[in-house]
Amino acid sequence: MPIRVNLDRVLLERRMSLTELADRVGVTIANLSILKTGKARAVRFSTLAALCRELDCLPGDLLDYEPGPADDMPDLDGEA
Amino acid sequence: MRQLRMMRALGPGSVSSFLKVILDVVFAGLWIAVGAVGLMMLAGLLLSFNPELINQISITVAGTDVLAKWPVMAGSFLATAAYLAGLLVIVERLRKIFATLTAGDPFHPDNVTRLRVIGLALAALELGRYVVWIASAWLLPGKTRVEPDLSLTSWFSVLVVFVLAEVFREGARLRREAELTI
Protein backbone atom coordinates (compact mmCIF):
# COMPACT_ATOMS: atom_id res chain seq x y z
CA MET A 1 0.00 0.00 0.00
CA PRO A 2 1.62 3.28 -1.10
CA ILE A 3 -0.20 5.22 1.65
CA ARG A 4 1.67 5.13 4.97
CA VAL A 5 -0.02 6.05 8.26
CA ASN A 6 2.11 7.99 10.74
CA LEU A 7 -0.29 7.66 13.65
CA ASP A 8 2.30 6.22 16.04
CA ARG A 9 4.70 9.14 15.39
CA VAL A 10 1.97 11.75 15.95
CA LEU A 11 0.80 9.93 19.09
CA LEU A 12 4.36 9.95 20.41
CA GLU A 13 4.72 13.68 19.71
CA ARG A 14 1.44 14.39 21.51
CA ARG A 15 2.32 11.93 24.33
CA MET A 16 -1.07 10.31 23.92
CA SER A 17 -1.86 6.62 24.24
CA LEU A 18 -3.84 4.67 21.67
CA THR A 19 -6.49 3.91 24.31
CA GLU A 20 -6.96 7.60 25.11
CA LEU A 21 -7.22 8.49 21.41
CA ALA A 22 -9.72 5.67 20.87
CA ASP A 23 -11.86 7.06 23.71
CA ARG A 24 -11.70 10.60 22.36
CA VAL A 25 -12.37 9.72 18.73
CA GLY A 26 -15.00 7.07 19.43
CA VAL A 27 -13.24 4.33 17.46
CA THR A 28 -12.37 0.95 18.96
CA ILE A 29 -8.75 0.24 19.91
CA ALA A 30 -8.82 -2.72 17.52
CA ASN A 31 -9.73 -0.45 14.59
CA LEU A 32 -7.15 2.15 15.58
CA SER A 33 -4.53 -0.63 15.72
CA ILE A 34 -5.51 -1.67 12.19
CA LEU A 35 -5.01 1.95 11.12
CA LYS A 36 -1.72 2.31 13.02
CA THR A 37 -0.21 -0.87 11.61
CA GLY A 38 -1.11 0.12 8.03
CA LYS A 39 -3.59 -2.72 7.48
CA ALA A 40 -6.55 -0.38 6.87
CA ARG A 41 -7.95 -0.25 3.34
CA ALA A 42 -9.71 3.10 3.76
CA VAL A 43 -10.32 5.89 6.27
CA ARG A 44 -13.65 7.68 6.53
CA PHE A 45 -13.50 11.47 6.33
CA SER A 46 -15.40 11.57 9.63
CA THR A 47 -12.71 9.41 11.32
CA LEU A 48 -9.92 11.47 9.78
CA ALA A 49 -11.59 14.69 10.92
CA ALA A 50 -11.97 13.34 14.47
CA LEU A 51 -8.34 12.22 14.53
CA CYS A 52 -7.15 15.64 13.30
CA ARG A 53 -9.37 17.37 15.87
CA GLU A 54 -8.11 15.32 18.81
CA LEU A 55 -4.46 15.26 17.72
CA ASP A 56 -4.52 18.91 16.60
CA CYS A 57 -2.92 18.10 13.28
CA LEU A 58 -3.60 18.06 9.53
CA PRO A 59 -4.42 14.98 7.44
CA GLY A 60 -0.99 15.31 5.84
CA ASP A 61 0.62 14.83 9.27
CA LEU A 62 -1.10 11.47 9.58
CA LEU A 63 -0.79 10.20 6.01
CA ASP A 64 2.20 9.91 3.70
CA TYR A 65 2.40 8.79 0.08
CA GLU A 66 5.25 6.58 -1.11
CA PRO A 67 5.15 5.53 -4.78
CA GLY A 68 4.82 1.77 -5.03
CA PRO A 69 2.50 -1.03 -6.13
CA ALA A 70 -1.00 -1.03 -4.68
CA ASP A 71 -1.46 -4.37 -2.95
CA ASP A 72 -4.76 -5.99 -3.79
CA MET A 73 -7.11 -7.58 -1.33
CA PRO A 74 -6.13 -11.17 -0.45
CA ASP A 75 -7.97 -13.80 -2.42
CA LEU A 76 -11.09 -14.79 -0.53
CA ASP A 77 -10.81 -18.41 -1.68
CA GLY A 78 -7.92 -18.86 0.70
CA GLU A 79 -10.09 -17.86 3.64
CA ALA A 80 -13.18 -19.86 2.74
CA MET B 1 -45.97 -6.66 -3.75
CA ARG B 2 -46.41 -3.83 -1.26
CA GLN B 3 -47.07 -6.37 1.46
CA LEU B 4 -43.88 -8.23 0.48
CA ARG B 5 -41.88 -5.02 0.79
CA MET B 6 -43.35 -4.41 4.22
CA MET B 7 -42.37 -7.87 5.48
CA ARG B 8 -39.30 -7.96 7.67
CA ALA B 9 -36.15 -9.61 6.38
CA LEU B 10 -35.33 -11.24 9.71
CA GLY B 11 -37.11 -12.19 12.91
CA PRO B 12 -40.48 -13.77 13.69
CA GLY B 13 -43.02 -13.59 10.87
CA SER B 14 -40.39 -12.76 8.26
CA VAL B 15 -39.80 -14.52 4.94
CA SER B 16 -36.53 -15.94 6.27
CA SER B 17 -38.19 -17.50 9.33
CA PHE B 18 -40.69 -19.16 6.98
CA LEU B 19 -37.87 -20.46 4.79
CA LYS B 20 -35.99 -21.68 7.85
CA VAL B 21 -39.00 -23.78 8.90
CA ILE B 22 -39.16 -25.27 5.38
CA LEU B 23 -35.43 -26.07 5.45
CA ASP B 24 -35.71 -27.68 8.90
CA VAL B 25 -38.69 -29.79 7.80
CA VAL B 26 -36.91 -30.88 4.59
CA PHE B 27 -33.74 -31.68 6.57
CA ALA B 28 -35.69 -33.81 9.08
CA GLY B 29 -37.61 -35.50 6.24
CA LEU B 30 -34.38 -36.36 4.46
CA TRP B 31 -32.93 -37.99 7.57
CA ILE B 32 -36.15 -40.02 7.97
CA ALA B 33 -35.78 -41.11 4.32
CA VAL B 34 -32.12 -42.00 4.96
CA GLY B 35 -33.22 -44.09 7.95
CA ALA B 36 -35.90 -45.84 5.86
CA VAL B 37 -33.44 -46.65 3.05
CA GLY B 38 -30.90 -47.83 5.62
CA LEU B 39 -33.49 -50.18 7.17
CA MET B 40 -34.45 -51.52 3.74
CA MET B 41 -30.80 -52.15 2.89
CA LEU B 42 -30.33 -53.89 6.24
CA ALA B 43 -33.40 -56.02 5.58
CA GLY B 44 -32.06 -56.90 2.13
CA LEU B 45 -28.71 -57.83 3.62
CA LEU B 46 -30.37 -60.04 6.28
CA LEU B 47 -32.58 -61.69 3.62
CA SER B 48 -29.52 -62.52 1.56
CA PHE B 49 -28.45 -64.89 4.35
CA ASN B 50 -31.72 -66.81 3.98
CA PRO B 51 -32.16 -67.87 0.32
CA GLU B 52 -35.27 -69.99 1.13
CA LEU B 53 -37.15 -66.92 2.35
CA ILE B 54 -36.16 -64.97 -0.73
CA ASN B 55 -37.76 -67.63 -2.94
CA GLN B 56 -41.12 -66.98 -1.21
CA ILE B 57 -40.95 -63.20 -1.79
CA SER B 58 -41.69 -61.61 -5.12
CA ILE B 59 -41.40 -57.89 -5.89
CA THR B 60 -42.56 -56.96 -9.36
CA VAL B 61 -41.70 -53.68 -11.04
CA ALA B 62 -42.94 -53.04 -14.59
CA GLY B 63 -43.68 -56.72 -15.08
CA THR B 64 -40.23 -57.90 -14.00
CA ASP B 65 -39.42 -59.72 -10.78
CA VAL B 66 -36.69 -57.42 -9.49
CA LEU B 67 -35.61 -59.87 -6.77
CA ALA B 68 -34.56 -62.26 -9.50
CA LYS B 69 -32.44 -59.43 -10.83
CA TRP B 70 -30.45 -58.55 -7.71
CA PRO B 71 -28.24 -56.02 -9.54
CA VAL B 72 -31.39 -53.97 -10.14
CA MET B 73 -32.20 -53.98 -6.42
CA ALA B 74 -28.65 -53.15 -5.39
CA GLY B 75 -28.41 -50.47 -8.07
CA SER B 76 -31.70 -48.84 -7.11
CA PHE B 77 -30.66 -48.79 -3.45
CA LEU B 78 -27.33 -47.24 -4.39
CA ALA B 79 -29.01 -44.67 -6.64
CA THR B 80 -31.49 -43.76 -3.89
CA ALA B 81 -28.68 -43.48 -1.33
CA ALA B 82 -26.62 -41.26 -3.68
CA TYR B 83 -29.67 -39.10 -4.43
CA LEU B 84 -30.44 -38.65 -0.72
CA ALA B 85 -26.77 -37.89 0.01
CA GLY B 86 -26.80 -35.21 -2.70
CA LEU B 87 -29.97 -33.65 -1.29
CA LEU B 88 -28.53 -33.76 2.24
CA VAL B 89 -25.37 -31.99 1.05
CA ILE B 90 -27.50 -29.26 -0.55
CA VAL B 91 -29.89 -28.78 2.39
CA GLU B 92 -27.11 -28.90 4.97
CA ARG B 93 -25.17 -26.15 3.11
CA LEU B 94 -28.38 -24.12 2.70
CA ARG B 95 -28.99 -24.32 6.45
CA LYS B 96 -25.46 -23.11 7.15
CA ILE B 97 -25.92 -20.22 4.70
CA PHE B 98 -29.17 -19.41 6.46
CA ALA B 99 -27.44 -19.46 9.85
CA THR B 100 -25.04 -16.76 8.59
CA LEU B 101 -28.02 -14.75 7.37
CA THR B 102 -29.79 -14.89 10.73
CA ALA B 103 -26.47 -14.00 12.39
CA GLY B 104 -26.48 -10.84 10.23
CA ASP B 105 -23.42 -11.85 8.20
CA PRO B 106 -24.70 -13.34 4.91
CA PHE B 107 -21.59 -12.39 2.90
CA HIS B 108 -19.29 -14.60 4.93
CA PRO B 109 -16.49 -15.98 2.69
CA ASP B 110 -17.50 -19.56 3.60
CA ASN B 111 -20.83 -19.01 1.83
CA VAL B 112 -19.04 -18.76 -1.51
CA THR B 113 -17.67 -22.28 -1.08
CA ARG B 114 -21.05 -23.50 0.18
CA LEU B 115 -22.84 -22.13 -2.90
CA ARG B 116 -20.28 -23.72 -5.20
CA VAL B 117 -20.74 -27.07 -3.44
CA ILE B 118 -24.52 -26.70 -3.90
CA GLY B 119 -24.00 -25.99 -7.61
CA LEU B 120 -21.73 -29.00 -7.99
CA ALA B 121 -24.19 -31.21 -6.06
CA LEU B 122 -27.06 -30.08 -8.32
CA ALA B 123 -24.93 -30.86 -11.39
CA ALA B 124 -23.97 -34.25 -9.93
CA LEU B 125 -27.64 -35.08 -9.21
CA GLU B 126 -28.55 -34.22 -12.80
CA LEU B 127 -25.69 -36.30 -14.18
CA GLY B 128 -26.74 -39.10 -11.80
CA ARG B 129 -30.18 -39.04 -13.41
CA TYR B 130 -28.59 -39.82 -16.79
CA VAL B 131 -26.48 -42.60 -15.24
CA VAL B 132 -29.61 -44.14 -13.66
CA TRP B 133 -31.39 -44.00 -17.00
CA ILE B 134 -28.49 -45.69 -18.82
CA ALA B 135 -28.18 -48.34 -16.08
CA SER B 136 -31.93 -49.03 -16.03
CA ALA B 137 -32.03 -49.30 -19.83
CA TRP B 138 -29.19 -51.81 -19.61
CA LEU B 139 -30.51 -53.87 -16.67
CA LEU B 140 -34.23 -53.74 -17.55
CA PRO B 141 -34.28 -53.67 -21.35
CA GLY B 142 -37.62 -52.55 -22.75
CA LYS B 143 -39.11 -51.98 -19.29
CA THR B 144 -37.90 -48.51 -18.51
CA ARG B 145 -40.21 -45.56 -18.99
CA VAL B 146 -37.72 -42.87 -18.05
CA GLU B 147 -36.99 -40.64 -21.02
CA PRO B 148 -33.40 -39.47 -21.47
CA ASP B 149 -34.42 -35.81 -21.75
CA LEU B 150 -31.87 -33.07 -21.30
CA SER B 151 -33.48 -30.99 -18.57
CA LEU B 152 -32.58 -27.39 -19.37
CA THR B 153 -34.27 -26.19 -16.17
CA SER B 154 -31.90 -28.27 -14.04
CA TRP B 155 -28.80 -26.98 -15.82
CA PHE B 156 -30.21 -23.47 -15.65
CA SER B 157 -30.55 -23.80 -11.85
CA VAL B 158 -26.93 -25.00 -11.68
CA LEU B 159 -25.91 -21.89 -13.64
CA VAL B 160 -27.96 -19.64 -11.35
CA VAL B 161 -26.26 -21.09 -8.25
CA PHE B 162 -22.78 -20.57 -9.71
CA VAL B 163 -23.65 -16.98 -10.68
CA LEU B 164 -24.93 -16.42 -7.12
CA ALA B 165 -21.65 -17.84 -5.78
CA GLU B 166 -19.74 -15.23 -7.77
CA VAL B 167 -22.09 -12.50 -6.49
CA PHE B 168 -21.40 -13.69 -2.95
CA ARG B 169 -17.65 -13.69 -3.68
CA GLU B 170 -17.84 -10.02 -4.57
CA GLY B 171 -20.06 -9.42 -1.52
CA ALA B 172 -17.48 -11.13 0.69
CA ARG B 173 -14.72 -8.96 -0.81
CA LEU B 174 -16.74 -5.80 -0.12
CA ARG B 175 -17.46 -7.02 3.41
CA ARG B 176 -13.73 -7.53 4.00
CA GLU B 177 -13.03 -4.06 2.64
CA ALA B 178 -15.72 -2.57 4.89
CA GLU B 179 -14.13 -4.37 7.86
CA LEU B 180 -10.82 -2.65 7.07
CA THR B 181 -12.41 0.78 6.65
CA ILE B 182 -11.83 2.79 9.80
Coordinates of C-alpha atoms in Angstrom, one line a residue:
Chain A
M1 CA 0.0 0.0 0.0
P2 CA 1.6 3.3 -1.1
I3 CA -0.2 5.2 1.7
R4 CA 1.7 5.1 5.0
V5 CA 0.0 6.0 8.3
N6 CA 2.1 8.0 10.7
L7 CA -0.3 7.7 13.6
D8 CA 2.3 6.2 16.0
R9 CA 4.7 9.1 15.4
V10 CA 2.0 11.8 15.9
L11 CA 0.8 9.9 19.1
L12 CA 4.4 10.0 20.4
E13 CA 4.7 13.7 19.7
R14 CA 1.4 14.4 21.5
R15 CA 2.3 11.9 24.3
M16 CA -1.1 10.3 23.9
S17 CA -1.9 6.6 24.2
L18 CA -3.8 4.7 21.7
T19 CA -6.5 3.9 24.3
E20 CA -7.0 7.6 25.1
L21 CA -7.2 8.5 21.4
A22 CA -9.7 5.7 20.9
D23 CA -11.9 7.1 23.7
R24 CA -11.7 10.6 22.4
V25 CA -12.4 9.7 18.7
G26 CA -15.0 7.1 19.4
V27 CA -13.2 4.3 17.5
T28 CA -12.4 0.9 19.0
I29 CA -8.8 0.2 19.9
A30 CA -8.8 -2.7 17.5
N31 CA -9.7 -0.5 14.6
L32 CA -7.1 2.2 15.6
S33 CA -4.5 -0.6 15.7
I34 CA -5.5 -1.7 12.2
L35 CA -5.0 1.9 11.1
K36 CA -1.7 2.3 13.0
T37 CA -0.2 -0.9 11.6
G38 CA -1.1 0.1 8.0
K39 CA -3.6 -2.7 7.5
A40 CA -6.5 -0.4 6.9
R41 CA -8.0 -0.2 3.3
A42 CA -9.7 3.1 3.8
V43 CA -10.3 5.9 6.3
R44 CA -13.6 7.7 6.5
F45 CA -13.5 11.5 6.3
S46 CA -15.4 11.6 9.6
T47 CA -12.7 9.4 11.3
L48 CA -9.9 11.5 9.8
A49 CA -11.6 14.7 10.9
A50 CA -12.0 13.3 14.5
L51 CA -8.3 12.2 14.5
C52 CA -7.2 15.6 13.3
R53 CA -9.4 17.4 15.9
E54 CA -8.1 15.3 18.8
L55 CA -4.5 15.3 17.7
D56 CA -4.5 18.9 16.6
C57 CA -2.9 18.1 13.3
L58 CA -3.6 18.1 9.5
P59 CA -4.4 15.0 7.4
G60 CA -1.0 15.3 5.8
D61 CA 0.6 14.8 9.3
L62 CA -1.1 11.5 9.6
L63 CA -0.8 10.2 6.0
D64 CA 2.2 9.9 3.7
Y65 CA 2.4 8.8 0.1
E66 CA 5.2 6.6 -1.1
P67 CA 5.2 5.5 -4.8
G68 CA 4.8 1.8 -5.0
P69 CA 2.5 -1.0 -6.1
A70 CA -1.0 -1.0 -4.7
D71 CA -1.5 -4.4 -3.0
D72 CA -4.8 -6.0 -3.8
M73 CA -7.1 -7.6 -1.3
P74 CA -6.1 -11.2 -0.5
D75 CA -8.0 -13.8 -2.4
L76 CA -11.1 -14.8 -0.5
D77 CA -10.8 -18.4 -1.7
G78 CA -7.9 -18.9 0.7
E79 CA -10.1 -17.9 3.6
A80 CA -13.2 -19.9 2.7
Chain B
M1 CA -46.0 -6.7 -3.7
R2 CA -46.4 -3.8 -1.3
Q3 CA -47.1 -6.4 1.5
L4 CA -43.9 -8.2 0.5
R5 CA -41.9 -5.0 0.8
M6 CA -43.4 -4.4 4.2
M7 CA -42.4 -7.9 5.5
R8 CA -39.3 -8.0 7.7
A9 CA -36.2 -9.6 6.4
L10 CA -35.3 -11.2 9.7
G11 CA -37.1 -12.2 12.9
P12 CA -40.5 -13.8 13.7
G13 CA -43.0 -13.6 10.9
S14 CA -40.4 -12.8 8.3
V15 CA -39.8 -14.5 4.9
S16 CA -36.5 -15.9 6.3
S17 CA -38.2 -17.5 9.3
F18 CA -40.7 -19.2 7.0
L19 CA -37.9 -20.5 4.8
K20 CA -36.0 -21.7 7.8
V21 CA -39.0 -23.8 8.9
I22 CA -39.2 -25.3 5.4
L23 CA -35.4 -26.1 5.5
D24 CA -35.7 -27.7 8.9
V25 CA -38.7 -29.8 7.8
V26 CA -36.9 -30.9 4.6
F27 CA -33.7 -31.7 6.6
A28 CA -35.7 -33.8 9.1
G29 CA -37.6 -35.5 6.2
L30 CA -34.4 -36.4 4.5
W31 CA -32.9 -38.0 7.6
I32 CA -36.2 -40.0 8.0
A33 CA -35.8 -41.1 4.3
V34 CA -32.1 -42.0 5.0
G35 CA -33.2 -44.1 7.9
A36 CA -35.9 -45.8 5.9
V37 CA -33.4 -46.6 3.1
G38 CA -30.9 -47.8 5.6
L39 CA -33.5 -50.2 7.2
M40 CA -34.5 -51.5 3.7
M41 CA -30.8 -52.1 2.9
L42 CA -30.3 -53.9 6.2
A43 CA -33.4 -56.0 5.6
G44 CA -32.1 -56.9 2.1
L45 CA -28.7 -57.8 3.6
L46 CA -30.4 -60.0 6.3
L47 CA -32.6 -61.7 3.6
S48 CA -29.5 -62.5 1.6
F49 CA -28.5 -64.9 4.4
N50 CA -31.7 -66.8 4.0
P51 CA -32.2 -67.9 0.3
E52 CA -35.3 -70.0 1.1
L53 CA -37.1 -66.9 2.4
I54 CA -36.2 -65.0 -0.7
N55 CA -37.8 -67.6 -2.9
Q56 CA -41.1 -67.0 -1.2
I57 CA -41.0 -63.2 -1.8
S58 CA -41.7 -61.6 -5.1
I59 CA -41.4 -57.9 -5.9
T60 CA -42.6 -57.0 -9.4
V61 CA -41.7 -53.7 -11.0
A62 CA -42.9 -53.0 -14.6
G63 CA -43.7 -56.7 -15.1
T64 CA -40.2 -57.9 -14.0
D65 CA -39.4 -59.7 -10.8
V66 CA -36.7 -57.4 -9.5
L67 CA -35.6 -59.9 -6.8
A68 CA -34.6 -62.3 -9.5
K69 CA -32.4 -59.4 -10.8
W70 CA -30.4 -58.5 -7.7
P71 CA -28.2 -56.0 -9.5
V72 CA -31.4 -54.0 -10.1
M73 CA -32.2 -54.0 -6.4
A74 CA -28.6 -53.1 -5.4
G75 CA -28.4 -50.5 -8.1
S76 CA -31.7 -48.8 -7.1
F77 CA -30.7 -48.8 -3.5
L78 CA -27.3 -47.2 -4.4
A79 CA -29.0 -44.7 -6.6
T80 CA -31.5 -43.8 -3.9
A81 CA -28.7 -43.5 -1.3
A82 CA -26.6 -41.3 -3.7
Y83 CA -29.7 -39.1 -4.4
L84 CA -30.4 -38.6 -0.7
A85 CA -26.8 -37.9 0.0
G86 CA -26.8 -35.2 -2.7
L87 CA -30.0 -33.7 -1.3
L88 CA -28.5 -33.8 2.2
V89 CA -25.4 -32.0 1.1
I90 CA -27.5 -29.3 -0.5
V91 CA -29.9 -28.8 2.4
E92 CA -27.1 -28.9 5.0
R93 CA -25.2 -26.2 3.1
L94 CA -28.4 -24.1 2.7
R95 CA -29.0 -24.3 6.5
K96 CA -25.5 -23.1 7.2
I97 CA -25.9 -20.2 4.7
F98 CA -29.2 -19.4 6.5
A99 CA -27.4 -19.5 9.9
T100 CA -25.0 -16.8 8.6
L101 CA -28.0 -14.7 7.4
T102 CA -29.8 -14.9 10.7
A103 CA -26.5 -14.0 12.4
G104 CA -26.5 -10.8 10.2
D105 CA -23.4 -11.8 8.2
P106 CA -24.7 -13.3 4.9
F107 CA -21.6 -12.4 2.9
H108 CA -19.3 -14.6 4.9
P109 CA -16.5 -16.0 2.7
D110 CA -17.5 -19.6 3.6
N111 CA -20.8 -19.0 1.8
V112 CA -19.0 -18.8 -1.5
T113 CA -17.7 -22.3 -1.1
R114 CA -21.1 -23.5 0.2
L115 CA -22.8 -22.1 -2.9
R116 CA -20.3 -23.7 -5.2
V117 CA -20.7 -27.1 -3.4
I118 CA -24.5 -26.7 -3.9
G119 CA -24.0 -26.0 -7.6
L120 CA -21.7 -29.0 -8.0
A121 CA -24.2 -31.2 -6.1
L122 CA -27.1 -30.1 -8.3
A123 CA -24.9 -30.9 -11.4
A124 CA -24.0 -34.3 -9.9
L125 CA -27.6 -35.1 -9.2
E126 CA -28.6 -34.2 -12.8
L127 CA -25.7 -36.3 -14.2
G128 CA -26.7 -39.1 -11.8
R129 CA -30.2 -39.0 -13.4
Y130 CA -28.6 -39.8 -16.8
V131 CA -26.5 -42.6 -15.2
V132 CA -29.6 -44.1 -13.7
W133 CA -31.4 -44.0 -17.0
I134 CA -28.5 -45.7 -18.8
A135 CA -28.2 -48.3 -16.1
S136 CA -31.9 -49.0 -16.0
A137 CA -32.0 -49.3 -19.8
W138 CA -29.2 -51.8 -19.6
L139 CA -30.5 -53.9 -16.7
L140 CA -34.2 -53.7 -17.5
P141 CA -34.3 -53.7 -21.4
G142 CA -37.6 -52.5 -22.7
K143 CA -39.1 -52.0 -19.3
T144 CA -37.9 -48.5 -18.5
R145 CA -40.2 -45.6 -19.0
V146 CA -37.7 -42.9 -18.0
E147 CA -37.0 -40.6 -21.0
P148 CA -33.4 -39.5 -21.5
D149 CA -34.4 -35.8 -21.8
L150 CA -31.9 -33.1 -21.3
S151 CA -33.5 -31.0 -18.6
L152 CA -32.6 -27.4 -19.4
T153 CA -34.3 -26.2 -16.2
S154 CA -31.9 -28.3 -14.0
W155 CA -28.8 -27.0 -15.8
F156 CA -30.2 -23.5 -15.6
S157 CA -30.6 -23.8 -11.9
V158 CA -26.9 -25.0 -11.7
L159 CA -25.9 -21.9 -13.6
V160 CA -28.0 -19.6 -11.3
V161 CA -26.3 -21.1 -8.2
F162 CA -22.8 -20.6 -9.7
V163 CA -23.6 -17.0 -10.7
L164 CA -24.9 -16.4 -7.1
A165 CA -21.7 -17.8 -5.8
E166 CA -19.7 -15.2 -7.8
V167 CA -22.1 -12.5 -6.5
F168 CA -21.4 -13.7 -2.9
R169 CA -17.6 -13.7 -3.7
E170 CA -17.8 -10.0 -4.6
G171 CA -20.1 -9.4 -1.5
A172 CA -17.5 -11.1 0.7
R173 CA -14.7 -9.0 -0.8
L174 CA -16.7 -5.8 -0.1
R175 CA -17.5 -7.0 3.4
R176 CA -13.7 -7.5 4.0
E177 CA -13.0 -4.1 2.6
A178 CA -15.7 -2.6 4.9
E179 CA -14.1 -4.4 7.9
L180 CA -10.8 -2.6 7.1
T181 CA -12.4 0.8 6.6
I182 CA -11.8 2.8 9.8

